[in-house]
């Protein structure tokens, strides 16, 4: 279901030049005035006009580099005044916001850890109330799309209309290639529910390693996201934070040249005719899938009634393990991944268990 926010289109923000993808680049952290100016000059030469740098760094452990603080905003101000670039940074407190406004910061973003805390988001919303500065909201650290939308709603209700989002991946305990799990389906869902939002991807924080930045950046554009926020440092080997995920400006230029930017649509009659035909086939298959799932749920209810009459427990793990093994093997024959099949059938199984639990507890709808 779409959730409409009162949003000013990104083209009216006065931040980004025309064209796609929208680009934001700069170091993970502001470390020195020399580092900031050197990095900004080289990024500017790529045609990127929006410069980012972390001023305050929320770190996991104390006594690590937590940013240079407000002095870094003076260096950012030089970038704006001397190079004509727009500047942006992360904020997590009322003081951060007031300092940013004092030094002419053009745009701010709210980090993943802050987004996860509605109290902090509300405080930031009140500090930003009715201000004209654009605000980008990173996804919360956990894969909770409603928490993400809730943060946007708090800001929007405070009169902030220049809003956008940044997909930076989600924390996971599982072993994966990347630093954070992309969970692309959540980005797609948010795009569907809030289509008016400018949507950026932060491949640096998803990847955690510069060798994955190209593939993640391309994937995000293939999914229709509007732009990228990429960390770039004049000398990543000397970076005081997240050195492994930052690119030199020159390597960032190579990444940009290798990106394929997709069109959102086409006026070609041949394209429209063929895409409409294929979508009709998808719609028909979807109807059949829904019919089959409904039939399966009816049978699950019958099983629940039978278990109740015979005083049988709902969960029989060996039976479900056998079912999952069978459908996974069958799915492989059709070229479907084990993960895909597992997600679908576990969701169906969870719903079936819920129905049977309601029958045994006497709370099922008649």
GROMACS .gro file of C-alpha atoms in nm:
model
  366
    1UNK     CA    1   0.000   0.000   0.000
    2UNK     CA    2   0.133   0.343  -0.096
    3UNK     CA    3   0.190   0.588   0.189
    4UNK     CA    4   0.189   0.945   0.059
    5UNK     CA    5   0.416   1.200   0.227
    6UNK     CA    6   0.409   1.573   0.153
    7UNK     CA    7   0.734   1.590  -0.040
    8UNK     CA    8   0.906   1.861  -0.249
    9UNK     CA    9   1.051   1.694  -0.565
   10UNK     CA   10   1.430   1.659  -0.553
   11UNK     CA   11   1.463   1.870  -0.868
   12UNK     CA   12   1.336   2.167  -0.667
   13UNK     CA   13   1.587   2.133  -0.383
   14UNK     CA   14   1.859   2.335  -0.553
   15UNK     CA   15   2.114   2.073  -0.450
   16UNK     CA   16   2.177   1.836  -0.741
   17UNK     CA   17   2.260   1.917  -1.103
   18UNK     CA   18   2.033   1.769  -1.369
   19UNK     CA   19   2.087   1.411  -1.481
   20UNK     CA   20   2.099   1.067  -1.323
   21UNK     CA   21   2.229   0.917  -1.110
   22UNK     CA   22   2.228   1.181  -0.838
   23UNK     CA   23   2.571   1.166  -0.677
   24UNK     CA   24   2.700   1.245  -0.327
   25UNK     CA   25   3.066   1.172  -0.252
   26UNK     CA   26   3.334   1.246   0.003
   27UNK     CA   27   3.530   1.088   0.285
   28UNK     CA   28   3.382   0.884   0.566
   29UNK     CA   29   3.524   1.141   0.808
   30UNK     CA   30   3.664   1.491   0.796
   31UNK     CA   31   4.019   1.442   0.925
   32UNK     CA   32   4.208   1.759   0.835
   33UNK     CA   33   4.158   2.073   0.631
   34UNK     CA   34   4.413   1.954   0.376
   35UNK     CA   35   4.241   1.616   0.338
   36UNK     CA   36   3.899   1.779   0.294
   37UNK     CA   37   4.010   2.033   0.034
   38UNK     CA   38   4.224   1.787  -0.164
   39UNK     CA   39   3.947   1.525  -0.175
   40UNK     CA   40   3.681   1.783  -0.266
   41UNK     CA   41   3.889   1.929  -0.554
   42UNK     CA   42   3.941   1.586  -0.707
   43UNK     CA   43   3.576   1.488  -0.664
   44UNK     CA   44   3.464   1.820  -0.816
   45UNK     CA   45   3.668   1.736  -1.128
   46UNK     CA   46   3.442   1.431  -1.181
   47UNK     CA   47   3.140   1.657  -1.219
   48UNK     CA   48   3.006   1.573  -0.871
   49UNK     CA   49   2.872   1.880  -0.695
   50UNK     CA   50   2.754   1.741  -0.358
   51UNK     CA   51   3.030   1.677  -0.102
   52UNK     CA   52   2.985   1.468   0.212
   53UNK     CA   53   3.201   1.415   0.519
   54UNK     CA   54   3.134   1.285   0.868
   55UNK     CA   55   3.190   1.549   1.136
   56UNK     CA   56   3.062   1.353   1.436
   57UNK     CA   57   3.112   0.976   1.416
   58UNK     CA   58   2.894   0.741   1.624
   59UNK     CA   59   3.144   0.462   1.695
   60UNK     CA   60   3.080   0.127   1.861
   61UNK     CA   61   3.367   0.159   2.111
   62UNK     CA   62   3.485   0.462   2.311
   63UNK     CA   63   3.837   0.598   2.276
   64UNK     CA   64   3.830   0.551   1.899
   65UNK     CA   65   3.818   0.828   1.640
   66UNK     CA   66   3.477   0.988   1.684
   67UNK     CA   67   3.521   1.273   1.439
   68UNK     CA   68   3.690   1.611   1.465
   69UNK     CA   69   3.369   1.787   1.568
   70UNK     CA   70   3.256   2.137   1.484
   71UNK     CA   71   3.597   2.252   1.358
   72UNK     CA   72   3.543   2.024   1.056
   73UNK     CA   73   3.245   2.235   0.953
   74UNK     CA   74   3.485   2.525   0.891
   75UNK     CA   75   3.672   2.306   0.644
   76UNK     CA   76   3.345   2.205   0.480
   77UNK     CA   77   3.252   2.573   0.455
   78UNK     CA   78   3.573   2.631   0.256
   79UNK     CA   79   3.464   2.361   0.012
   80UNK     CA   80   3.135   2.542  -0.034
   81UNK     CA   81   3.283   2.891  -0.066
   82UNK     CA   82   3.590   2.814  -0.276
   83UNK     CA   83   3.471   2.524  -0.493
   84UNK     CA   84   3.102   2.607  -0.514
   85UNK     CA   85   3.001   2.259  -0.400
   86UNK     CA   86   2.700   2.175  -0.184
   87UNK     CA   87   2.800   2.023   0.151
   88UNK     CA   88   2.627   1.768   0.374
   89UNK     CA   89   2.694   1.569   0.691
   90UNK     CA   90   2.528   1.340   0.946
   91UNK     CA   91   2.344   1.484   1.247
   92UNK     CA   92   2.232   1.309   1.564
   93UNK     CA   93   2.149   1.591   1.806
   94UNK     CA   94   1.996   1.937   1.826
   95UNK     CA   95   2.344   2.089   1.869
   96UNK     CA   96   2.465   1.919   1.551
   97UNK     CA   97   2.178   2.077   1.359
   98UNK     CA   98   2.240   2.429   1.493
   99UNK     CA   99   2.613   2.400   1.420
  100UNK     CA  100   2.538   2.286   1.064
  101UNK     CA  101   2.305   2.578   1.005
  102UNK     CA  102   2.566   2.819   1.147
  103UNK     CA  103   2.827   2.701   0.894
  104UNK     CA  104   2.595   2.688   0.593
  105UNK     CA  105   2.556   2.313   0.553
  106UNK     CA  106   2.318   2.255   0.259
  107UNK     CA  107   2.180   1.912   0.348
  108UNK     CA  108   2.196   1.669   0.641
  109UNK     CA  109   2.133   1.300   0.687
  110UNK     CA  110   2.020   1.091   0.983
  111UNK     CA  111   2.226   0.778   1.044
  112UNK     CA  112   2.105   0.421   1.081
  113UNK     CA  113   2.149   0.406   1.459
  114UNK     CA  114   1.957   0.729   1.507
  115UNK     CA  115   1.675   0.624   1.273
  116UNK     CA  116   1.624   0.321   1.496
  117UNK     CA  117   1.540   0.545   1.795
  118UNK     CA  118   1.203   0.726   1.763
  119UNK     CA  119   1.286   0.950   2.061
  120UNK     CA  120   1.598   1.084   1.889
  121UNK     CA  121   1.421   1.121   1.556
  122UNK     CA  122   1.145   1.323   1.724
  123UNK     CA  123   1.404   1.551   1.887
  124UNK     CA  124   1.570   1.610   1.551
  125UNK     CA  125   1.231   1.671   1.388
  126UNK     CA  126   1.153   1.939   1.648
  127UNK     CA  127   1.495   2.102   1.602
  128UNK     CA  128   1.440   2.106   1.223
  129UNK     CA  129   1.074   2.212   1.242
  130UNK     CA  130   0.968   2.416   0.937
  131UNK     CA  131   1.327   2.457   0.819
  132UNK     CA  132   1.400   2.443   0.447
  133UNK     CA  133   1.709   2.222   0.466
  134UNK     CA  134   1.686   1.882   0.288
  135UNK     CA  135   1.706   1.576   0.515
  136UNK     CA  136   1.800   1.224   0.405
  137UNK     CA  137   1.711   0.932   0.633
  138UNK     CA  138   1.918   0.614   0.636
  139UNK     CA  139   1.744   0.286   0.704
  140UNK     CA  140   1.751   0.164   1.066
  141UNK     CA  141   2.014  -0.094   1.153
  142UNK     CA  142   1.746  -0.365   1.178
  143UNK     CA  143   1.532  -0.464   0.876
  144UNK     CA  144   1.219  -0.284   1.000
  145UNK     CA  145   1.056  -0.090   0.716
  146UNK     CA  146   0.784   0.059   0.938
  147UNK     CA  147   1.049   0.203   1.171
  148UNK     CA  148   1.208   0.364   0.865
  149UNK     CA  149   0.876   0.507   0.745
  150UNK     CA  150   0.793   0.620   1.098
  151UNK     CA  151   1.108   0.835   1.104
  152UNK     CA  152   1.004   0.994   0.776
  153UNK     CA  153   0.656   1.061   0.909
  154UNK     CA  154   0.793   1.233   1.220
  155UNK     CA  155   1.006   1.465   1.008
  156UNK     CA  156   0.729   1.530   0.757
  157UNK     CA  157   0.481   1.616   1.033
  158UNK     CA  158   0.734   1.872   1.159
  159UNK     CA  159   0.704   2.050   0.825
  160UNK     CA  160   1.016   1.903   0.662
  161UNK     CA  161   0.921   1.849   0.297
  162UNK     CA  162   1.262   1.809   0.133
  163UNK     CA  163   1.295   1.446   0.239
  164UNK     CA  164   1.477   1.150   0.092
  165UNK     CA  165   1.609   0.811   0.199
  166UNK     CA  166   1.941   0.628   0.190
  167UNK     CA  167   1.960   0.249   0.173
  168UNK     CA  168   2.280   0.143   0.354
  169UNK     CA  169   2.199  -0.220   0.434
  170UNK     CA  170   2.106  -0.395   0.758
  171UNK     CA  171   2.302  -0.556   1.038
  172UNK     CA  172   2.302  -0.934   1.036
  173UNK     CA  173   2.450  -1.211   1.246
  174UNK     CA  174   2.482  -1.433   0.941
  175UNK     CA  175   2.800  -1.476   0.740
  176UNK     CA  176   2.767  -1.281   0.415
  177UNK     CA  177   2.999  -1.130   0.154
  178UNK     CA  178   2.925  -0.776   0.258
  179UNK     CA  179   2.951  -0.569   0.575
  180UNK     CA  180   2.573  -0.525   0.587
  181UNK     CA  181   2.295  -0.728   0.428
  182UNK     CA  182   2.140  -0.540   0.133
  183UNK     CA  183   1.790  -0.684   0.181
  184UNK     CA  184   1.701  -0.537  -0.159
  185UNK     CA  185   1.340  -0.647  -0.121
  186UNK     CA  186   1.293  -0.393   0.159
  187UNK     CA  187   1.427  -0.114  -0.061
  188UNK     CA  188   1.185  -0.222  -0.333
  189UNK     CA  189   0.897  -0.231  -0.084
  190UNK     CA  190   0.974   0.117   0.048
  191UNK     CA  191   0.998   0.244  -0.310
  192UNK     CA  192   0.656   0.096  -0.375
  193UNK     CA  193   0.499   0.234  -0.056
  194UNK     CA  194   0.655   0.582  -0.080
  195UNK     CA  195   0.719   0.634  -0.453
  196UNK     CA  196   0.756   1.012  -0.421
  197UNK     CA  197   1.075   0.987  -0.211
  198UNK     CA  198   1.418   1.051  -0.366
  199UNK     CA  199   1.601   0.723  -0.306
  200UNK     CA  200   1.978   0.688  -0.266
  201UNK     CA  201   2.196   0.384  -0.209
  202UNK     CA  202   2.506   0.391   0.013
  203UNK     CA  203   2.710   0.107  -0.141
  204UNK     CA  204   3.008   0.188   0.082
  205UNK     CA  205   2.831   0.080   0.401
  206UNK     CA  206   2.663  -0.217   0.237
  207UNK     CA  207   2.994  -0.341   0.099
  208UNK     CA  208   3.248  -0.267   0.370
  209UNK     CA  209   3.509  -0.338   0.101
  210UNK     CA  210   3.578  -0.125  -0.206
  211UNK     CA  211   3.595  -0.431  -0.433
  212UNK     CA  212   3.215  -0.472  -0.410
  213UNK     CA  213   3.121  -0.110  -0.476
  214UNK     CA  214   3.075  -0.144  -0.852
  215UNK     CA  215   2.837  -0.440  -0.833
  216UNK     CA  216   2.630  -0.291  -0.550
  217UNK     CA  217   2.607   0.048  -0.720
  218UNK     CA  218   2.492  -0.113  -1.044
  219UNK     CA  219   2.238  -0.329  -0.865
  220UNK     CA  220   2.084  -0.026  -0.698
  221UNK     CA  221   2.048   0.157  -1.029
  222UNK     CA  222   1.903  -0.153  -1.193
  223UNK     CA  223   1.633  -0.148  -0.923
  224UNK     CA  224   1.547   0.210  -1.010
  225UNK     CA  225   1.709   0.399  -0.722
  226UNK     CA  226   1.781   0.764  -0.798
  227UNK     CA  227   2.134   0.811  -0.678
  228UNK     CA  228   2.443   0.704  -0.485
  229UNK     CA  229   2.627   0.822  -0.175
  230UNK     CA  230   2.982   0.687  -0.202
  231UNK     CA  231   3.277   0.738   0.031
  232UNK     CA  232   3.586   0.876  -0.139
  233UNK     CA  233   3.915   0.979   0.024
  234UNK     CA  234   4.224   1.138  -0.128
  235UNK     CA  235   4.435   0.864   0.033
  236UNK     CA  236   4.219   0.578   0.169
  237UNK     CA  237   4.521   0.396   0.311
  238UNK     CA  238   4.556   0.674   0.569
  239UNK     CA  239   4.185   0.709   0.652
  240UNK     CA  240   4.102   0.722   1.023
  241UNK     CA  241   3.770   0.540   0.973
  242UNK     CA  242   3.640   0.279   0.728
  243UNK     CA  243   3.956   0.281   0.517
  244UNK     CA  244   3.874  -0.043   0.335
  245UNK     CA  245   3.548   0.082   0.186
  246UNK     CA  246   3.668   0.418   0.052
  247UNK     CA  247   3.776   0.489  -0.306
  248UNK     CA  248   4.020   0.745  -0.437
  249UNK     CA  249   3.840   1.008  -0.643
  250UNK     CA  250   4.003   0.865  -0.955
  251UNK     CA  251   3.871   0.515  -0.880
  252UNK     CA  252   3.531   0.670  -0.813
  253UNK     CA  253   3.548   0.823  -1.161
  254UNK     CA  254   3.617   0.478  -1.308
  255UNK     CA  255   3.320   0.334  -1.119
  256UNK     CA  256   3.094   0.607  -1.254
  257UNK     CA  257   3.209   0.553  -1.614
  258UNK     CA  258   3.130   0.181  -1.585
  259UNK     CA  259   2.777   0.233  -1.452
  260UNK     CA  260   2.485   0.158  -1.683
  261UNK     CA  261   2.206   0.405  -1.609
  262UNK     CA  262   1.865   0.254  -1.687
  263UNK     CA  263   1.568   0.448  -1.821
  264UNK     CA  264   1.257   0.441  -1.600
  265UNK     CA  265   1.036   0.379  -1.903
  266UNK     CA  266   1.028   0.387  -2.285
  267UNK     CA  267   0.798   0.541  -2.545
  268UNK     CA  268   0.880   0.264  -2.793
  269UNK     CA  269   0.552   0.104  -2.916
  270UNK     CA  270   0.730  -0.232  -2.953
  271UNK     CA  271   0.856  -0.216  -2.594
  272UNK     CA  272   0.516  -0.120  -2.456
  273UNK     CA  273   0.337  -0.391  -2.651
  274UNK     CA  274   0.574  -0.663  -2.538
  275UNK     CA  275   0.600  -0.549  -2.176
  276UNK     CA  276   0.220  -0.528  -2.148
  277UNK     CA  277   0.185  -0.880  -2.289
  278UNK     CA  278   0.438  -1.021  -2.044
  279UNK     CA  279   0.278  -0.839  -1.752
  280UNK     CA  280  -0.060  -0.985  -1.842
  281UNK     CA  281   0.099  -1.329  -1.823
  282UNK     CA  282   0.246  -1.242  -1.483
  283UNK     CA  283  -0.097  -1.122  -1.361
  284UNK     CA  284  -0.260  -1.448  -1.470
  285UNK     CA  285   0.009  -1.655  -1.296
  286UNK     CA  286  -0.026  -1.444  -0.981
  287UNK     CA  287  -0.401  -1.511  -0.976
  288UNK     CA  288  -0.333  -1.884  -1.000
  289UNK     CA  289  -0.072  -1.866  -0.722
  290UNK     CA  290  -0.321  -1.690  -0.493
  291UNK     CA  291  -0.588  -1.946  -0.572
  292UNK     CA  292  -0.349  -2.232  -0.494
  293UNK     CA  293  -0.237  -2.072  -0.167
  294UNK     CA  294  -0.600  -2.020  -0.063
  295UNK     CA  295  -0.670  -2.387  -0.133
  296UNK     CA  296  -0.365  -2.489   0.067
  297UNK     CA  297  -0.479  -2.278   0.363
  298UNK     CA  298  -0.824  -2.439   0.353
  299UNK     CA  299  -0.660  -2.780   0.378
  300UNK     CA  300  -0.442  -2.652   0.664
  301UNK     CA  301  -0.758  -2.553   0.849
  302UNK     CA  302  -0.900  -2.903   0.797
  303UNK     CA  303  -0.576  -3.049   0.933
  304UNK     CA  304  -0.603  -2.816   1.233
  305UNK     CA  305  -0.958  -2.934   1.304
  306UNK     CA  306  -0.847  -3.297   1.275
  307UNK     CA  307  -0.553  -3.240   1.513
  308UNK     CA  308  -0.786  -3.074   1.763
  309UNK     CA  309  -1.030  -3.367   1.761
  310UNK     CA  310  -0.742  -3.610   1.814
  311UNK     CA  311  -0.547  -3.397   2.064
  312UNK     CA  312  -0.236  -3.373   1.842
  313UNK     CA  313   0.033  -3.102   1.870
  314UNK     CA  314   0.047  -2.848   1.588
  315UNK     CA  315   0.418  -2.866   1.512
  316UNK     CA  316   0.566  -3.189   1.378
  317UNK     CA  317   0.919  -3.091   1.290
  318UNK     CA  318   1.013  -3.408   1.102
  319UNK     CA  319   0.715  -3.368   0.870
  320UNK     CA  320   0.804  -3.006   0.789
  321UNK     CA  321   1.173  -3.088   0.739
  322UNK     CA  322   1.071  -3.352   0.486
  323UNK     CA  323   0.839  -3.109   0.306
  324UNK     CA  324   1.105  -2.839   0.289
  325UNK     CA  325   1.366  -3.086   0.161
  326UNK     CA  326   1.127  -3.203  -0.110
  327UNK     CA  327   1.023  -2.859  -0.233
  328UNK     CA  328   1.382  -2.734  -0.226
  329UNK     CA  329   1.491  -3.025  -0.446
  330UNK     CA  330   1.195  -2.971  -0.678
  331UNK     CA  331   1.269  -2.599  -0.693
  332UNK     CA  332   1.630  -2.671  -0.795
  333UNK     CA  333   1.496  -2.865  -1.093
  334UNK     CA  334   1.321  -2.546  -1.203
  335UNK     CA  335   1.633  -2.335  -1.151
  336UNK     CA  336   1.505  -2.174  -0.829
  337UNK     CA  337   1.750  -2.101  -0.547
  338UNK     CA  338   1.731  -2.281  -0.215
  339UNK     CA  339   1.707  -1.948  -0.030
  340UNK     CA  340   1.414  -1.833  -0.244
  341UNK     CA  341   1.220  -2.156  -0.191
  342UNK     CA  342   1.298  -2.156   0.181
  343UNK     CA  343   1.169  -1.800   0.230
  344UNK     CA  344   0.845  -1.866   0.042
  345UNK     CA  345   0.757  -2.199   0.198
  346UNK     CA  346   0.857  -2.101   0.550
  347UNK     CA  347   0.623  -1.802   0.519
  348UNK     CA  348   0.342  -2.031   0.404
  349UNK     CA  349   0.420  -2.276   0.684
  350UNK     CA  350   0.418  -1.998   0.945
  351UNK     CA  351   0.074  -1.887   0.824
  352UNK     CA  352  -0.054  -2.245   0.836
  353UNK     CA  353   0.075  -2.290   1.192
  354UNK     CA  354  -0.095  -1.966   1.292
  355UNK     CA  355  -0.430  -2.085   1.150
  356UNK     CA  356  -0.402  -2.421   1.326
  357UNK     CA  357  -0.304  -2.251   1.652
  358UNK     CA  358  -0.618  -2.036   1.632
  359UNK     CA  359  -0.829  -2.349   1.578
  360UNK     CA  360  -0.678  -2.529   1.878
  361UNK     CA  361  -0.715  -2.222   2.099
  362UNK     CA  362  -1.073  -2.160   1.985
  363UNK     CA  363  -0.995  -1.812   1.845
  364UNK     CA  364  -1.031  -1.899   1.474
  365UNK     CA  365  -1.287  -1.700   1.277
  366UNK     CA  366  -1.586  -1.900   1.169
   0.00000   0.00000   0.00000
